[in-house]
mmCIF file with all atom_site columns, C-alpha atoms in Angstrom:
data_model
loop_
_atom_site.group_PDB
_atom_site.id
_atom_site.type_symbol
_atom_site.label_atom_id
_atom_site.label_alt_id
_atom_site.label_comp_id
_atom_site.label_asym_id
_atom_site.label_entity_id
_atom_site.label_seq_id
_atom_site.pdbx_PDB_ins_code
_atom_site.Cartn_x
_atom_site.Cartn_y
_atom_site.Cartn_z
_atom_site.occupancy
_atom_site.B_iso_or_equiv
_atom_site.pdbx_formal_charge
_atom_site.auth_seq_id
_atom_site.auth_comp_id
_atom_site.auth_asym_id
_atom_site.auth_atom_id
_atom_site.pdbx_PDB_model_num
ATOM 1   C CA . UNK A 1 1   ? 0.000   0.000   0.000  1.00 0.00 ? 1   UNK A CA 1
ATOM 2   C CA . UNK A 1 2   ? 1.935   3.025   -1.168 1.00 0.00 ? 2   UNK A CA 1
ATOM 3   C CA . UNK A 1 3   ? 0.983   6.635   -1.602 1.00 0.00 ? 3   UNK A CA 1
ATOM 4   C CA . UNK A 1 4   ? 2.745   8.084   -4.631 1.00 0.00 ? 4   UNK A CA 1
ATOM 5   C CA . UNK A 1 5   ? 0.378   10.724  -5.994 1.00 0.00 ? 5   UNK A CA 1
ATOM 6   C CA . UNK A 1 6   ? -0.753  14.089  -4.691 1.00 0.00 ? 6   UNK A CA 1
ATOM 7   C CA . UNK A 1 7   ? -3.943  13.855  -2.650 1.00 0.00 ? 7   UNK A CA 1
ATOM 8   C CA . UNK A 1 8   ? -7.027  15.013  -4.529 1.00 0.00 ? 8   UNK A CA 1
ATOM 9   C CA . UNK A 1 9   ? -9.020  18.049  -3.399 1.00 0.00 ? 9   UNK A CA 1
ATOM 10  C CA . UNK A 1 10  ? -11.070 17.264  -0.296 1.00 0.00 ? 10  UNK A CA 1
ATOM 11  C CA . UNK A 1 11  ? -14.845 17.715  -0.610 1.00 0.00 ? 11  UNK A CA 1
ATOM 12  C CA . UNK A 1 12  ? -16.612 18.191  2.730  1.00 0.00 ? 12  UNK A CA 1
ATOM 13  C CA . UNK A 1 13  ? -20.324 17.429  3.183  1.00 0.00 ? 13  UNK A CA 1
ATOM 14  C CA . UNK A 1 14  ? -22.912 19.392  5.183  1.00 0.00 ? 14  UNK A CA 1
ATOM 15  C CA . UNK A 1 15  ? -21.915 17.599  8.398  1.00 0.00 ? 15  UNK A CA 1
ATOM 16  C CA . UNK A 1 16  ? -18.195 18.366  8.061  1.00 0.00 ? 16  UNK A CA 1
ATOM 17  C CA . UNK A 1 17  ? -17.218 14.931  6.770  1.00 0.00 ? 17  UNK A CA 1
ATOM 18  C CA . UNK A 1 18  ? -14.550 14.642  4.060  1.00 0.00 ? 18  UNK A CA 1
ATOM 19  C CA . UNK A 1 19  ? -15.957 12.617  1.166  1.00 0.00 ? 19  UNK A CA 1
ATOM 20  C CA . UNK A 1 20  ? -13.718 9.695   0.183  1.00 0.00 ? 20  UNK A CA 1
ATOM 21  C CA . UNK A 1 21  ? -11.838 10.583  -3.005 1.00 0.00 ? 21  UNK A CA 1
ATOM 22  C CA . UNK A 1 22  ? -13.310 9.186   -6.218 1.00 0.00 ? 22  UNK A CA 1
ATOM 23  C CA . UNK A 1 23  ? -9.996  8.692   -8.018 1.00 0.00 ? 23  UNK A CA 1
ATOM 24  C CA . UNK A 1 24  ? -7.105  8.230   -5.588 1.00 0.00 ? 24  UNK A CA 1
ATOM 25  C CA . UNK A 1 25  ? -4.445  5.561   -5.240 1.00 0.00 ? 25  UNK A CA 1
ATOM 26  C CA . UNK A 1 26  ? -4.988  2.651   -2.858 1.00 0.00 ? 26  UNK A CA 1
ATOM 27  C CA . UNK A 1 27  ? -3.676  4.397   0.255  1.00 0.00 ? 27  UNK A CA 1
ATOM 28  C CA . UNK A 1 28  ? -5.627  7.565   -0.509 1.00 0.00 ? 28  UNK A CA 1
ATOM 29  C CA . UNK A 1 29  ? -8.836  5.614   -1.082 1.00 0.00 ? 29  UNK A CA 1
ATOM 30  C CA . UNK A 1 30  ? -8.523  3.532   2.091  1.00 0.00 ? 30  UNK A CA 1
ATOM 31  C CA . UNK A 1 31  ? -7.575  6.506   4.250  1.00 0.00 ? 31  UNK A CA 1
ATOM 32  C CA . UNK A 1 32  ? -10.383 8.541   2.656  1.00 0.00 ? 32  UNK A CA 1
ATOM 33  C CA . UNK A 1 33  ? -12.961 5.962   3.702  1.00 0.00 ? 33  UNK A CA 1
ATOM 34  C CA . UNK A 1 34  ? -11.461 5.685   7.202  1.00 0.00 ? 34  UNK A CA 1
ATOM 35  C CA . UNK A 1 35  ? -11.458 9.470   7.634  1.00 0.00 ? 35  UNK A CA 1
ATOM 36  C CA . UNK A 1 36  ? -15.098 9.598   6.460  1.00 0.00 ? 36  UNK A CA 1
ATOM 37  C CA . UNK A 1 37  ? -16.056 6.994   9.083  1.00 0.00 ? 37  UNK A CA 1
ATOM 38  C CA . UNK A 1 38  ? -14.083 8.844   11.781 1.00 0.00 ? 38  UNK A CA 1
ATOM 39  C CA . UNK A 1 39  ? -15.813 12.102  10.832 1.00 0.00 ? 39  UNK A CA 1
ATOM 40  C CA . UNK A 1 40  ? -19.205 10.364  10.932 1.00 0.00 ? 40  UNK A CA 1
ATOM 41  C CA . UNK A 1 41  ? -18.468 9.233   14.477 1.00 0.00 ? 41  UNK A CA 1
ATOM 42  C CA . UNK A 1 42  ? -17.329 12.742  15.419 1.00 0.00 ? 42  UNK A CA 1
ATOM 43  C CA . UNK A 1 43  ? -20.585 14.137  13.999 1.00 0.00 ? 43  UNK A CA 1
ATOM 44  C CA . UNK A 1 44  ? -22.679 11.591  15.928 1.00 0.00 ? 44  UNK A CA 1
ATOM 45  C CA . UNK A 1 45  ? -20.961 12.589  19.190 1.00 0.00 ? 45  UNK A CA 1
ATOM 46  C CA . UNK A 1 46  ? -20.658 16.338  18.536 1.00 0.00 ? 46  UNK A CA 1
ATOM 47  C CA . UNK A 1 47  ? -21.909 18.831  21.138 1.00 0.00 ? 47  UNK A CA 1
ATOM 48  C CA . UNK A 1 48  ? -23.108 16.230  23.632 1.00 0.00 ? 48  UNK A CA 1
ATOM 49  C CA . UNK A 1 49  ? -23.056 16.836  27.368 1.00 0.00 ? 49  UNK A CA 1
ATOM 50  C CA . UNK A 1 50  ? -21.644 14.279  29.801 1.00 0.00 ? 50  UNK A CA 1
ATOM 51  C CA . UNK A 1 51  ? -25.188 13.196  30.644 1.00 0.00 ? 51  UNK A CA 1
ATOM 52  C CA . UNK A 1 52  ? -26.054 12.696  26.983 1.00 0.00 ? 52  UNK A CA 1
ATOM 53  C CA . UNK A 1 53  ? -22.834 10.734  26.468 1.00 0.00 ? 53  UNK A CA 1
ATOM 54  C CA . UNK A 1 54  ? -23.944 8.335   29.209 1.00 0.00 ? 54  UNK A CA 1
ATOM 55  C CA . UNK A 1 55  ? -27.477 7.806   27.858 1.00 0.00 ? 55  UNK A CA 1
ATOM 56  C CA . UNK A 1 56  ? -28.432 4.158   27.331 1.00 0.00 ? 56  UNK A CA 1
ATOM 57  C CA . UNK A 1 57  ? -31.205 2.532   25.386 1.00 0.00 ? 57  UNK A CA 1
ATOM 58  C CA . UNK A 1 58  ? -33.634 0.724   27.662 1.00 0.00 ? 58  UNK A CA 1
ATOM 59  C CA . UNK A 1 59  ? -33.150 -2.678  26.027 1.00 0.00 ? 59  UNK A CA 1
ATOM 60  C CA . UNK A 1 60  ? -31.168 -4.774  25.150 1.00 0.00 ? 60  UNK A CA 1
ATOM 61  C CA . UNK A 1 61  ? -27.831 -2.978  25.502 1.00 0.00 ? 61  UNK A CA 1
ATOM 62  C CA . UNK A 1 62  ? -25.894 -1.025  28.103 1.00 0.00 ? 62  UNK A CA 1
ATOM 63  C CA . UNK A 1 63  ? -23.852 0.633   25.335 1.00 0.00 ? 63  UNK A CA 1
ATOM 64  C CA . UNK A 1 64  ? -23.342 4.402   25.516 1.00 0.00 ? 64  UNK A CA 1
ATOM 65  C CA . UNK A 1 65  ? -21.788 6.968   23.190 1.00 0.00 ? 65  UNK A CA 1
ATOM 66  C CA . UNK A 1 66  ? -19.186 7.552   25.927 1.00 0.00 ? 66  UNK A CA 1
ATOM 67  C CA . UNK A 1 67  ? -18.308 3.849   25.902 1.00 0.00 ? 67  UNK A CA 1
ATOM 68  C CA . UNK A 1 68  ? -18.176 3.825   22.110 1.00 0.00 ? 68  UNK A CA 1
ATOM 69  C CA . UNK A 1 69  ? -15.822 6.796   22.051 1.00 0.00 ? 69  UNK A CA 1
ATOM 70  C CA . UNK A 1 70  ? -13.475 5.305   24.645 1.00 0.00 ? 70  UNK A CA 1
ATOM 71  C CA . UNK A 1 71  ? -13.573 1.921   22.897 1.00 0.00 ? 71  UNK A CA 1
ATOM 72  C CA . UNK A 1 72  ? -12.694 3.511   19.546 1.00 0.00 ? 72  UNK A CA 1
ATOM 73  C CA . UNK A 1 73  ? -9.908  5.453   21.273 1.00 0.00 ? 73  UNK A CA 1
ATOM 74  C CA . UNK A 1 74  ? -8.461  2.146   22.464 1.00 0.00 ? 74  UNK A CA 1
ATOM 75  C CA . UNK A 1 75  ? -8.921  0.481   19.064 1.00 0.00 ? 75  UNK A CA 1
ATOM 76  C CA . UNK A 1 76  ? -7.094  3.352   17.304 1.00 0.00 ? 76  UNK A CA 1
ATOM 77  C CA . UNK A 1 77  ? -4.192  3.143   19.741 1.00 0.00 ? 77  UNK A CA 1
ATOM 78  C CA . UNK A 1 78  ? -4.030  -0.634  19.671 1.00 0.00 ? 78  UNK A CA 1
ATOM 79  C CA . UNK A 1 79  ? -4.067  -1.191  15.921 1.00 0.00 ? 79  UNK A CA 1
ATOM 80  C CA . UNK A 1 80  ? -1.938  1.755   14.822 1.00 0.00 ? 80  UNK A CA 1
ATOM 81  C CA . UNK A 1 81  ? 0.389   2.467   17.767 1.00 0.00 ? 81  UNK A CA 1
ATOM 82  C CA . UNK A 1 82  ? 0.916   -1.069  19.050 1.00 0.00 ? 82  UNK A CA 1
ATOM 83  C CA . UNK A 1 83  ? 0.426   -3.335  16.042 1.00 0.00 ? 83  UNK A CA 1
ATOM 84  C CA . UNK A 1 84  ? 1.467   -1.164  13.067 1.00 0.00 ? 84  UNK A CA 1
ATOM 85  C CA . UNK A 1 85  ? 4.181   0.943   14.742 1.00 0.00 ? 85  UNK A CA 1
ATOM 86  C CA . UNK A 1 86  ? 5.323   -1.656  17.280 1.00 0.00 ? 86  UNK A CA 1
ATOM 87  C CA . UNK A 1 87  ? 5.283   0.897   20.085 1.00 0.00 ? 87  UNK A CA 1
ATOM 88  C CA . UNK A 1 88  ? 4.096   0.358   23.660 1.00 0.00 ? 88  UNK A CA 1
ATOM 89  C CA . UNK A 1 89  ? 0.455   1.010   24.394 1.00 0.00 ? 89  UNK A CA 1
ATOM 90  C CA . UNK A 1 90  ? 0.038   4.647   25.514 1.00 0.00 ? 90  UNK A CA 1
ATOM 91  C CA . UNK A 1 91  ? -1.743  5.694   28.709 1.00 0.00 ? 91  UNK A CA 1
ATOM 92  C CA . UNK A 1 92  ? -4.260  4.870   29.998 1.00 0.00 ? 92  UNK A CA 1
ATOM 93  C CA . UNK A 1 93  ? -4.210  1.513   28.173 1.00 0.00 ? 93  UNK A CA 1
ATOM 94  C CA . UNK A 1 94  ? -0.746  0.613   29.451 1.00 0.00 ? 94  UNK A CA 1
ATOM 95  C CA . UNK A 1 95  ? -2.153  0.329   33.000 1.00 0.00 ? 95  UNK A CA 1
ATOM 96  C CA . UNK A 1 96  ? -5.336  -1.602  32.177 1.00 0.00 ? 96  UNK A CA 1
ATOM 97  C CA . UNK A 1 97  ? -5.470  -5.263  33.126 1.00 0.00 ? 97  UNK A CA 1
ATOM 98  C CA . UNK A 1 98  ? -6.273  -7.858  30.473 1.00 0.00 ? 98  UNK A CA 1
ATOM 99  C CA . UNK A 1 99  ? -8.589  -9.336  33.110 1.00 0.00 ? 99  UNK A CA 1
ATOM 100 C CA . UNK A 1 100 ? -11.078 -6.503  32.540 1.00 0.00 ? 100 UNK A CA 1
ATOM 101 C CA . UNK A 1 101 ? -12.069 -6.578  28.846 1.00 0.00 ? 101 UNK A CA 1
ATOM 102 C CA . UNK A 1 102 ? -14.977 -4.172  29.466 1.00 0.00 ? 102 UNK A CA 1
ATOM 103 C CA . UNK A 1 103 ? -12.845 -1.505  31.169 1.00 0.00 ? 103 UNK A CA 1
ATOM 104 C CA . UNK A 1 104 ? -13.133 1.161   28.477 1.00 0.00 ? 104 UNK A CA 1
ATOM 105 C CA . UNK A 1 105 ? -16.913 0.703   28.214 1.00 0.00 ? 105 UNK A CA 1
ATOM 106 C CA . UNK A 1 106 ? -17.519 0.991   31.967 1.00 0.00 ? 106 UNK A CA 1
ATOM 107 C CA . UNK A 1 107 ? -14.863 3.568   32.901 1.00 0.00 ? 107 UNK A CA 1
ATOM 108 C CA . UNK A 1 108 ? -16.112 5.924   30.182 1.00 0.00 ? 108 UNK A CA 1
ATOM 109 C CA . UNK A 1 109 ? -19.147 6.653   32.336 1.00 0.00 ? 109 UNK A CA 1
ATOM 110 C CA . UNK A 1 110 ? -16.842 8.432   34.792 1.00 0.00 ? 110 UNK A CA 1
ATOM 111 C CA . UNK A 1 111 ? -15.066 10.552  32.148 1.00 0.00 ? 111 UNK A CA 1
ATOM 112 C CA . UNK A 1 112 ? -16.057 14.056  31.123 1.00 0.00 ? 112 UNK A CA 1
ATOM 113 C CA . UNK A 1 113 ? -17.246 14.654  27.571 1.00 0.00 ? 113 UNK A CA 1
ATOM 114 C CA . UNK A 1 114 ? -14.232 16.932  27.036 1.00 0.00 ? 114 UNK A CA 1
ATOM 115 C CA . UNK A 1 115 ? -11.769 14.259  28.215 1.00 0.00 ? 115 UNK A CA 1
ATOM 116 C CA . UNK A 1 116 ? -13.388 11.610  26.006 1.00 0.00 ? 116 UNK A CA 1
ATOM 117 C CA . UNK A 1 117 ? -13.132 13.860  22.948 1.00 0.00 ? 117 UNK A CA 1
ATOM 118 C CA . UNK A 1 118 ? -9.569  14.929  23.766 1.00 0.00 ? 118 UNK A CA 1
ATOM 119 C CA . UNK A 1 119 ? -8.355  11.341  24.163 1.00 0.00 ? 119 UNK A CA 1
ATOM 120 C CA . UNK A 1 120 ? -10.146 10.167  21.002 1.00 0.00 ? 120 UNK A CA 1
ATOM 121 C CA . UNK A 1 121 ? -8.734  13.084  18.982 1.00 0.00 ? 121 UNK A CA 1
ATOM 122 C CA . UNK A 1 122 ? -5.266  12.285  20.356 1.00 0.00 ? 122 UNK A CA 1
ATOM 123 C CA . UNK A 1 123 ? -5.506  8.631   19.384 1.00 0.00 ? 123 UNK A CA 1
ATOM 124 C CA . UNK A 1 124 ? -6.717  9.524   15.877 1.00 0.00 ? 124 UNK A CA 1
ATOM 125 C CA . UNK A 1 125 ? -3.798  11.965  15.528 1.00 0.00 ? 125 UNK A CA 1
ATOM 126 C CA . UNK A 1 126 ? -1.336  9.236   16.614 1.00 0.00 ? 126 UNK A CA 1
ATOM 127 C CA . UNK A 1 127 ? -2.904  6.824   14.133 1.00 0.00 ? 127 UNK A CA 1
ATOM 128 C CA . UNK A 1 128 ? -2.572  9.317   11.294 1.00 0.00 ? 128 UNK A CA 1
ATOM 129 C CA . UNK A 1 129 ? 1.040   10.002  12.238 1.00 0.00 ? 129 UNK A CA 1
ATOM 130 C CA . UNK A 1 130 ? 1.856   6.276   12.240 1.00 0.00 ? 130 UNK A CA 1
ATOM 131 C CA . UNK A 1 131 ? 0.134   5.702   8.904  1.00 0.00 ? 131 UNK A CA 1
ATOM 132 C CA . UNK A 1 132 ? 1.736   8.728   7.259  1.00 0.00 ? 132 UNK A CA 1
ATOM 133 C CA . UNK A 1 133 ? 5.164   7.753   8.573  1.00 0.00 ? 133 UNK A CA 1
ATOM 134 C CA . UNK A 1 134 ? 4.926   4.132   7.455  1.00 0.00 ? 134 UNK A CA 1
ATOM 135 C CA . UNK A 1 135 ? 3.701   5.072   4.001  1.00 0.00 ? 135 UNK A CA 1
ATOM 136 C CA . UNK A 1 136 ? 6.275   7.856   3.529  1.00 0.00 ? 136 UNK A CA 1
ATOM 137 C CA . UNK A 1 137 ? 9.164   5.616   4.522  1.00 0.00 ? 137 UNK A CA 1
ATOM 138 C CA . UNK A 1 138 ? 7.801   2.655   2.576  1.00 0.00 ? 138 UNK A CA 1
ATOM 139 C CA . UNK A 1 139 ? 8.454   0.957   5.917  1.00 0.00 ? 139 UNK A CA 1
ATOM 140 C CA . UNK A 1 140 ? 8.304   -2.864  6.068  1.00 0.00 ? 140 UNK A CA 1
ATOM 141 C CA . UNK A 1 141 ? 5.602   -2.582  8.761  1.00 0.00 ? 141 UNK A CA 1
ATOM 142 C CA . UNK A 1 142 ? 3.366   -1.078  6.097  1.00 0.00 ? 142 UNK A CA 1
ATOM 143 C CA . UNK A 1 143 ? 3.458   -4.485  4.465  1.00 0.00 ? 143 UNK A CA 1
ATOM 144 C CA . UNK A 1 144 ? 3.147   -6.682  7.551  1.00 0.00 ? 144 UNK A CA 1
ATOM 145 C CA . UNK A 1 145 ? 3.185   -6.170  11.303 1.00 0.00 ? 145 UNK A CA 1
ATOM 146 C CA . UNK A 1 146 ? 3.153   -8.962  13.852 1.00 0.00 ? 146 UNK A CA 1
ATOM 147 C CA . UNK A 1 147 ? -0.058  -9.281  15.811 1.00 0.00 ? 147 UNK A CA 1
ATOM 148 C CA . UNK A 1 148 ? -0.595  -11.843 18.550 1.00 0.00 ? 148 UNK A CA 1
ATOM 149 C CA . UNK A 1 149 ? -4.117  -13.008 17.828 1.00 0.00 ? 149 UNK A CA 1
ATOM 150 C CA . UNK A 1 150 ? -6.249  -15.816 16.581 1.00 0.00 ? 150 UNK A CA 1
ATOM 151 C CA . UNK A 1 151 ? -4.399  -18.413 18.621 1.00 0.00 ? 151 UNK A CA 1
ATOM 152 C CA . UNK A 1 152 ? -0.852  -17.337 17.832 1.00 0.00 ? 152 UNK A CA 1
ATOM 153 C CA . UNK A 1 153 ? 1.348   -14.921 15.955 1.00 0.00 ? 153 UNK A CA 1
ATOM 154 C CA . UNK A 1 154 ? -0.306  -13.581 12.831 1.00 0.00 ? 154 UNK A CA 1
ATOM 155 C CA . UNK A 1 155 ? 1.006   -11.092 10.306 1.00 0.00 ? 155 UNK A CA 1
ATOM 156 C CA . UNK A 1 156 ? -1.278  -8.273  9.268  1.00 0.00 ? 156 UNK A CA 1
ATOM 157 C CA . UNK A 1 157 ? -0.581  -5.537  6.753  1.00 0.00 ? 157 UNK A CA 1
ATOM 158 C CA . UNK A 1 158 ? -1.247  -1.836  7.163  1.00 0.00 ? 158 UNK A CA 1
ATOM 159 C CA . UNK A 1 159 ? -3.808  -2.375  4.390  1.00 0.00 ? 159 UNK A CA 1
ATOM 160 C CA . UNK A 1 160 ? -5.582  -4.947  6.599  1.00 0.00 ? 160 UNK A CA 1
ATOM 161 C CA . UNK A 1 161 ? -5.463  -2.640  9.648  1.00 0.00 ? 161 UNK A CA 1
ATOM 162 C CA . UNK A 1 162 ? -6.945  0.320   7.763  1.00 0.00 ? 162 UNK A CA 1
ATOM 163 C CA . UNK A 1 163 ? -9.657  -1.859  6.201  1.00 0.00 ? 163 UNK A CA 1
ATOM 164 C CA . UNK A 1 164 ? -10.433 -3.353  9.607  1.00 0.00 ? 164 UNK A CA 1
ATOM 165 C CA . UNK A 1 165 ? -10.725 0.151   11.072 1.00 0.00 ? 165 UNK A CA 1
ATOM 166 C CA . UNK A 1 166 ? -13.171 1.175   8.323  1.00 0.00 ? 166 UNK A CA 1
ATOM 167 C CA . UNK A 1 167 ? -15.264 -1.864  9.303  1.00 0.00 ? 167 UNK A CA 1
ATOM 168 C CA . UNK A 1 168 ? -14.911 -1.081  13.038 1.00 0.00 ? 168 UNK A CA 1
ATOM 169 C CA . UNK A 1 169 ? -16.101 2.501   12.617 1.00 0.00 ? 169 UNK A CA 1
ATOM 170 C CA . UNK A 1 170 ? -18.890 1.581   10.192 1.00 0.00 ? 170 UNK A CA 1
ATOM 171 C CA . UNK A 1 171 ? -20.281 -0.980  12.645 1.00 0.00 ? 171 UNK A CA 1
ATOM 172 C CA . UNK A 1 172 ? -20.059 1.357   15.625 1.00 0.00 ? 172 UNK A CA 1
ATOM 173 C CA . UNK A 1 173 ? -21.453 4.292   13.641 1.00 0.00 ? 173 UNK A CA 1
ATOM 174 C CA . UNK A 1 174 ? -24.601 2.189   13.273 1.00 0.00 ? 174 UNK A CA 1
ATOM 175 C CA . UNK A 1 175 ? -24.732 1.911   17.071 1.00 0.00 ? 175 UNK A CA 1
ATOM 176 C CA . UNK A 1 176 ? -24.070 5.652   17.366 1.00 0.00 ? 176 UNK A CA 1
ATOM 177 C CA . UNK A 1 177 ? -27.029 6.357   15.041 1.00 0.00 ? 177 UNK A CA 1
ATOM 178 C CA . UNK A 1 178 ? -29.456 4.661   17.434 1.00 0.00 ? 178 UNK A CA 1
ATOM 179 C CA . UNK A 1 179 ? -27.901 6.139   20.557 1.00 0.00 ? 179 UNK A CA 1
ATOM 180 C CA . UNK A 1 180 ? -27.791 9.702   19.204 1.00 0.00 ? 180 UNK A CA 1
ATOM 181 C CA . UNK A 1 181 ? -31.399 9.512   18.024 1.00 0.00 ? 181 UNK A CA 1
ATOM 182 C CA . UNK A 1 182 ? -32.426 8.384   21.523 1.00 0.00 ? 182 UNK A CA 1
ATOM 183 C CA . UNK A 1 183 ? -30.511 11.279  23.109 1.00 0.00 ? 183 UNK A CA 1
ATOM 184 C CA . UNK A 1 184 ? -31.867 14.207  21.117 1.00 0.00 ? 184 UNK A CA 1
ATOM 185 C CA . UNK A 1 185 ? -33.656 12.921  18.030 1.00 0.00 ? 185 UNK A CA 1
ATOM 186 C CA . UNK A 1 186 ? -30.781 13.665  15.629 1.00 0.00 ? 186 UNK A CA 1
ATOM 187 C CA . UNK A 1 187 ? -30.816 11.348  12.643 1.00 0.00 ? 187 UNK A CA 1
ATOM 188 C CA . UNK A 1 188 ? -28.905 11.090  9.416  1.00 0.00 ? 188 UNK A CA 1
ATOM 189 C CA . UNK A 1 189 ? -26.732 8.755   7.435  1.00 0.00 ? 189 UNK A CA 1
#
């Protein structure tokens, strides 16, 4: 996955989301779709109070927009910082026990809306830095990074990580649609 051409002009929709480019190279196309999904999530969580962030649907889930944001913060840091860049997990993840797989979902209820947004924006910025660096250097990790999963050591490419993140955001943006509508009636694609 290399990025050899100049990025095309960015078109932004009415909600502030950059439209994925129609004619970019592979890296530009994948990153365009990921940035669109990130911007959709930002839109779905924009201008919410701490109370609104903690709102739950009555049934069947205890999921909140706060939990979603903290989960996506972790996912960004894990896949890009740890797996792609091979760096240690940044705080607060470095101090979280593997024995508590729901930590980000539950602890988010204690975080302020400002802190949740700040940490998510920071993790997205780190992810972009890692991706840009790996693509600019034509780094071997862009082709395959080691990931301990699925019963052993597996090799995943930066291409796989970015595609997985598009899927992760798309799935959770569907959750965010329902949660945001329940909070204040806001709907939209």
